[in-house]
Tab-separated table of C-alpha atoms in Angstrom:
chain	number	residue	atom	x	y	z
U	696	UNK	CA	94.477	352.470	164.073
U	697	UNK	CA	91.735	350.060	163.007
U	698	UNK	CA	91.615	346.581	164.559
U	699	UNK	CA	92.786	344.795	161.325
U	700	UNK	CA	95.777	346.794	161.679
U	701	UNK	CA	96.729	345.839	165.314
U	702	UNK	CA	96.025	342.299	163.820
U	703	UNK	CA	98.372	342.612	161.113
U	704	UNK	CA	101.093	344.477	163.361
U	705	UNK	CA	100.839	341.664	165.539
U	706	UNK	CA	101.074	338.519	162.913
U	707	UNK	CA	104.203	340.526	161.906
U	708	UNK	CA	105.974	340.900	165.005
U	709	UNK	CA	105.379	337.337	166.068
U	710	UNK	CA	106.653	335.815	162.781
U	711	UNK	CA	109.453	338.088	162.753
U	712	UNK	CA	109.974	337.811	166.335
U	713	UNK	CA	109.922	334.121	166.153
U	714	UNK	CA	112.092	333.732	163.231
U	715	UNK	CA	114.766	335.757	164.807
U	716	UNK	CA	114.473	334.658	168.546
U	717	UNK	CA	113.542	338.198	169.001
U	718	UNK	CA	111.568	338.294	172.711
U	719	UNK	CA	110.874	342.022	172.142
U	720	UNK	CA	109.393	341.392	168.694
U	721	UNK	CA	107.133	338.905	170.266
U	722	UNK	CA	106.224	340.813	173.442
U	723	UNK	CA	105.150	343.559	170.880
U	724	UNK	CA	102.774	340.595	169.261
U	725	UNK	CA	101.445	339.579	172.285
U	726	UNK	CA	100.100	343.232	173.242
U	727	UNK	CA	98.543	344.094	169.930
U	728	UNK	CA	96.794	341.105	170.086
U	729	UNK	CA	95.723	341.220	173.563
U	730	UNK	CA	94.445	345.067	173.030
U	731	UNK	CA	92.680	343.727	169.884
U	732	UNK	CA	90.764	340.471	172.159
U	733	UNK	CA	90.385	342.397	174.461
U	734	UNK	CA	88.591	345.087	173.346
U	735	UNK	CA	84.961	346.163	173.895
U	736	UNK	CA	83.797	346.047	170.102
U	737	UNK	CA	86.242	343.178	169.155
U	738	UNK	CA	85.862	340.717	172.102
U	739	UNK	CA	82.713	338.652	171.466
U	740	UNK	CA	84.052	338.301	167.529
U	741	UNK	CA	85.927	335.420	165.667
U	742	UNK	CA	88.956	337.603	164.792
U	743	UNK	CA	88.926	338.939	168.595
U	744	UNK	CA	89.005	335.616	170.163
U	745	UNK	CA	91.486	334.651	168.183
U	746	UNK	CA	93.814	337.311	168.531
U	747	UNK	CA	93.634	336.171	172.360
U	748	UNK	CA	94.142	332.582	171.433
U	749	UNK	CA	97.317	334.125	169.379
U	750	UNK	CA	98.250	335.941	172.680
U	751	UNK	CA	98.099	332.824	174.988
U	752	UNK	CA	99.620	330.888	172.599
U	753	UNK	CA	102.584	333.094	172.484
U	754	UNK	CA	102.689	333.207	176.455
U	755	UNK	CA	102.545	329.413	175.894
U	756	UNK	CA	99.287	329.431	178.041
U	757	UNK	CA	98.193	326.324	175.979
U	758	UNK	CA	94.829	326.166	178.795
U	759	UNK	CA	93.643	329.354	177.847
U	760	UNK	CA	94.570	329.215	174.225
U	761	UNK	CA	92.187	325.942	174.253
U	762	UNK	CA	89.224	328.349	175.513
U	763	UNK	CA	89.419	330.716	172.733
U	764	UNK	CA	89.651	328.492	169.732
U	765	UNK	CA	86.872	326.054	171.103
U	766	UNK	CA	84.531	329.288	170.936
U	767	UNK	CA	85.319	329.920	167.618
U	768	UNK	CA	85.782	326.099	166.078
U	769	UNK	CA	82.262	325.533	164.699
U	770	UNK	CA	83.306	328.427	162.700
U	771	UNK	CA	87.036	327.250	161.751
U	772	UNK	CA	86.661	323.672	161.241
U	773	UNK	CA	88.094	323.494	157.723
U	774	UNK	CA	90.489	325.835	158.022
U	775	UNK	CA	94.564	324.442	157.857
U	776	UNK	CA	95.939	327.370	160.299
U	777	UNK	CA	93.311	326.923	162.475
U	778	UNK	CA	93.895	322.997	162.657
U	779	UNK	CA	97.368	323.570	162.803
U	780	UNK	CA	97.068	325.602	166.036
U	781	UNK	CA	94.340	323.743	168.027
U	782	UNK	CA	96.074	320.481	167.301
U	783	UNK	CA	99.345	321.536	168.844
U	784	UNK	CA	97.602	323.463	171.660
U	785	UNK	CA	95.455	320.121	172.524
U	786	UNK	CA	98.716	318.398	172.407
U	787	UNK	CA	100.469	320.576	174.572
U	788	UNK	CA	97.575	320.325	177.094
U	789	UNK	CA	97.809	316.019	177.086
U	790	UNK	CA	95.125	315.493	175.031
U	791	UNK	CA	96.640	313.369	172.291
U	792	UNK	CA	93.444	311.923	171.341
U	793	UNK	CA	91.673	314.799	170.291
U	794	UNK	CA	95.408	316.314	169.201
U	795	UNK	CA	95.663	313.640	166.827
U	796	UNK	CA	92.295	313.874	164.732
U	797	UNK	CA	92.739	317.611	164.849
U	798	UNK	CA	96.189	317.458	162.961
U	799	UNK	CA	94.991	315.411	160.788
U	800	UNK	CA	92.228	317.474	159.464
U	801	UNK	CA	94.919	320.009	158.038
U	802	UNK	CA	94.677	319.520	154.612
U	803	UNK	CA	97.596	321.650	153.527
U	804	UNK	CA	100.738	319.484	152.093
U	805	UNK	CA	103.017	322.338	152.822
U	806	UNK	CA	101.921	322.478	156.533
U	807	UNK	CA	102.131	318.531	156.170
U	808	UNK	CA	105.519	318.402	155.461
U	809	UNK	CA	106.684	320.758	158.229
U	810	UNK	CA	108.669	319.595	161.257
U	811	UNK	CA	106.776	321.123	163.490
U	812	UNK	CA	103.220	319.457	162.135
U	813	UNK	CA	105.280	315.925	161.830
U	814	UNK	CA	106.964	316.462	165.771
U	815	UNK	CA	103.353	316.915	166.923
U	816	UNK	CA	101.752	314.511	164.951
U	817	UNK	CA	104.232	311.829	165.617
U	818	UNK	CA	104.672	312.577	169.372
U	819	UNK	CA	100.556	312.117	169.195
U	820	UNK	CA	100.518	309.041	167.736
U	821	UNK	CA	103.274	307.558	170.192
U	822	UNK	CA	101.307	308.674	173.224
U	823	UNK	CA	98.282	307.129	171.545
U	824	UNK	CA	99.623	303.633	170.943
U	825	UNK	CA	100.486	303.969	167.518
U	826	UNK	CA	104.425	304.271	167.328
U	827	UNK	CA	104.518	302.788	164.365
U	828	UNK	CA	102.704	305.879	162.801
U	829	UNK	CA	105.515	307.923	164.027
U	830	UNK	CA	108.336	305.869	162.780
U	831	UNK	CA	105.954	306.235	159.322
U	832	UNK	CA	106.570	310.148	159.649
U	833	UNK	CA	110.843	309.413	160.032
U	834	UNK	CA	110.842	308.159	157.324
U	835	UNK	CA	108.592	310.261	155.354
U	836	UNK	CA	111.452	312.950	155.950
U	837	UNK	CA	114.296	314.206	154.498
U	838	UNK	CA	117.773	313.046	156.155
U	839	UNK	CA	118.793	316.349	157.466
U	840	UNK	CA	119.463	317.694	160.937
U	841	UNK	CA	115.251	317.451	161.486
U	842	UNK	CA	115.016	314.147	160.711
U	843	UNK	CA	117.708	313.505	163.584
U	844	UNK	CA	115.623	315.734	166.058
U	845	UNK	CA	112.551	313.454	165.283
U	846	UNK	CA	114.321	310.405	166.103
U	847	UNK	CA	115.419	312.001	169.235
U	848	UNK	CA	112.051	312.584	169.863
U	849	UNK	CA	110.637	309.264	168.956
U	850	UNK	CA	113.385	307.523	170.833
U	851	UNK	CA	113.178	309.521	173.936
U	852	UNK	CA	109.023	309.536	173.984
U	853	UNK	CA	109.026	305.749	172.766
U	854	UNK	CA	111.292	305.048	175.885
U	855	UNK	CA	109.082	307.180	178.443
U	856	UNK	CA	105.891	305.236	177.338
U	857	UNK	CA	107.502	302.180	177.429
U	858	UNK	CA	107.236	301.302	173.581
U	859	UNK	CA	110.796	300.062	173.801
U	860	UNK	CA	110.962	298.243	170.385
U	861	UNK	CA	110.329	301.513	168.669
U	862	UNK	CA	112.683	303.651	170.957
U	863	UNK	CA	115.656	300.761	170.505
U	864	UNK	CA	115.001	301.621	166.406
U	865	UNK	CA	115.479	304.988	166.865
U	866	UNK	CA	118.441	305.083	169.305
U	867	UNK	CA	120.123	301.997	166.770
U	868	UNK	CA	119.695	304.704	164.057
U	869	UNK	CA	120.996	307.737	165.829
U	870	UNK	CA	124.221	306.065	167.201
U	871	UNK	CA	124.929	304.857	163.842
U	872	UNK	CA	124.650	308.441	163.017
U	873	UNK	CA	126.285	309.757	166.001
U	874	UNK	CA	128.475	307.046	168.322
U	875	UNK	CA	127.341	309.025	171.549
U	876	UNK	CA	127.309	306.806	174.830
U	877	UNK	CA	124.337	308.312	175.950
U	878	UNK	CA	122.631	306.671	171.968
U	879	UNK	CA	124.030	303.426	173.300
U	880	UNK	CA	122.892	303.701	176.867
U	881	UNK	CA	119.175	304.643	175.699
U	882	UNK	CA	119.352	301.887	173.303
U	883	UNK	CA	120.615	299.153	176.110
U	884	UNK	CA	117.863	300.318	178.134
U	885	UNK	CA	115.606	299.904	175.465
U	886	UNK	CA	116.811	296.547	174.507
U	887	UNK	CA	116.640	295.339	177.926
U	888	UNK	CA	113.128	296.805	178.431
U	889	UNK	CA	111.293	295.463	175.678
U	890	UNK	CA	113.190	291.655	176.455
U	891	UNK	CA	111.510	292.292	179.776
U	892	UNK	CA	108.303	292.588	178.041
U	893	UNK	CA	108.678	289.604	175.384
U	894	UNK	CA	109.820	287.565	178.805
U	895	UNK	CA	106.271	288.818	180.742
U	896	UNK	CA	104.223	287.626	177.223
U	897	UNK	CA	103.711	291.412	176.679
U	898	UNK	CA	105.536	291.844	173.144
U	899	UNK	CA	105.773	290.075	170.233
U	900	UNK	CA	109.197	287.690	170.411
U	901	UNK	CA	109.620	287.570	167.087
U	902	UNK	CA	111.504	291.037	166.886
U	903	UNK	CA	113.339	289.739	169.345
U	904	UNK	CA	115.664	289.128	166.150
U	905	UNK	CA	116.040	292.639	165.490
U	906	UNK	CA	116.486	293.390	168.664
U	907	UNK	CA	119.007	291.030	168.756
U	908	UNK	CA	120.571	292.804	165.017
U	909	UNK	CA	120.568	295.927	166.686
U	910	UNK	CA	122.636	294.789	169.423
U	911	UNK	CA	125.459	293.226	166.947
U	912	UNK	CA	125.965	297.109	165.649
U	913	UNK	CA	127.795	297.050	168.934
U	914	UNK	CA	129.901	294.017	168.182
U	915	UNK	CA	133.205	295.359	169.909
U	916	UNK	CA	130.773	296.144	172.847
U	917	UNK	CA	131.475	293.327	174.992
U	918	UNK	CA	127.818	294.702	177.103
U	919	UNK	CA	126.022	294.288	173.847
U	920	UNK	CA	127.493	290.645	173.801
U	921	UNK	CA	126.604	289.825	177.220
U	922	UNK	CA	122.462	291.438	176.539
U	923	UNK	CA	122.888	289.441	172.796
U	924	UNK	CA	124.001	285.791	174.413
U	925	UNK	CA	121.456	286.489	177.370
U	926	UNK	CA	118.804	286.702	174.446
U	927	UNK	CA	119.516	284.099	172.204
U	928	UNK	CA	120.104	281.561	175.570
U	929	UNK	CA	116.517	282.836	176.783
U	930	UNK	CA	115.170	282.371	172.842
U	931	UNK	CA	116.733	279.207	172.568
U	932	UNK	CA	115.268	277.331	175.873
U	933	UNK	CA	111.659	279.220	174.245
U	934	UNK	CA	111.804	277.465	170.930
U	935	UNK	CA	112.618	280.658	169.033
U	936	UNK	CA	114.839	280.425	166.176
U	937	UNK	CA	117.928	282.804	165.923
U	938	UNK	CA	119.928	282.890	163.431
U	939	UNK	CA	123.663	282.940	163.776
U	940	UNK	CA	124.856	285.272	161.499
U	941	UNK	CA	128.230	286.103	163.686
């Protein structure tokens, strides 16, 4: 069998195998590609390296997968796929910086409109400063059971970064989708954090009123009444105008 063909036996087996949470299937990918990269004629070329990128990515060695495609970018830069993959393998590694302008080089709507680019993408941007930009991708989407996972995401990654307005959004959102204590416990926290922050001169006080409508979702939660009166005593005493709308 020619190199081309181990390629093409291993592109199949890892979409399959991926498709159908098949580990054999993807095992099977991850050895054609490896004999392909790492093969004496094939090695030192672009589809070599990148059949050992493909390996390491499917082994979800994200370090190694890094070393490949940087040997072969000069060669790749306009390419979606290739984008596509680097991106996600830079963000995987922590570097959201570089993850970010990589994603947004792909130039392919389809690829655009994909979960996974729009996870990626918006997890970048939140670890970059820029929640805002993910919130943008939200509601870009579709309301299906991937727009939920994406404001799991935001809400969760918001919270661990300590962009609590955002994160309070996104849990508001998903408890008025789902009425889970745990939505109403990350949004509390996420309330309470970003008042914190307004309090230390750290956030703008001004969305303190919709932190503030957010918390009257919860009107039979006599918590959310307690946070609510806490806020509009503090806002009150700090010349900030809330408006009773109870």
């Amino acid at each position: 069998a020619t190199p081309q063909e181990y390629i093409l036996k291993g592109v199949v087996n890892a979409s399959l195998g991926q498709a159908t949470e098949n580990a054999e299937m993807v095992k099977m990918a991850q050895n054609f590609f490896q004999l392909v990269g790492a093969s004496a004629s094939e090695c030192d070329t672009i589809p070599g390296r990148q059949c050992m990128a493909s390996c390491f990515f499917l082994l979800k060695q994200f370090e190694d997968v890094l070393i490949y495609l940087k040997s072969v970018q000069a060669y790749s830069h306009n390419d979606p796929i290739f984008n596509y993959n680097y991106g996600i393998a830079q963000a995987s590694c922590g570097k959201y910086v570089e993850a970010e302008e990589t994603l947004l080089l792909v130039s392919n709507e389809k690829f655009r409109s994909e979960y996974t680019y729009l996870s990626w993408l918006g997890r970048c941007f939140i670890m970059n400063g820029k929640p805002r930009d993910a919130w943008e991708c939200y509601l870009k989407m579709e309301c299906n059971t991937e727009s939920f996972n994406m404001l799991i995401l935001i809400a969760n990654d918001c919270y661990k970064v300590g962009e609590f307005y955002f994160a309070a959004k996104a849990f508001d959102v998903l408890e008025r989708l789902d009425p889970s204590p745990d939505y109403w416990e990350g949004k509390r926290g996420a309330c309470a954090g970003f008042f914190q922050k307004v309090i230390a001169g750290k956030a703008d006080k001004g969305q303190l009123v919709d932190i503030i409508g957010m918390l009257k979702n919860n009107a039979v939660n006599p918590q959310a009444e307690f946070i609510v009166s806490v806020m509009k005593n503090w806002a009150n005493e700090n010349g900030l105008q809330i408006e009773d709308t109870d």
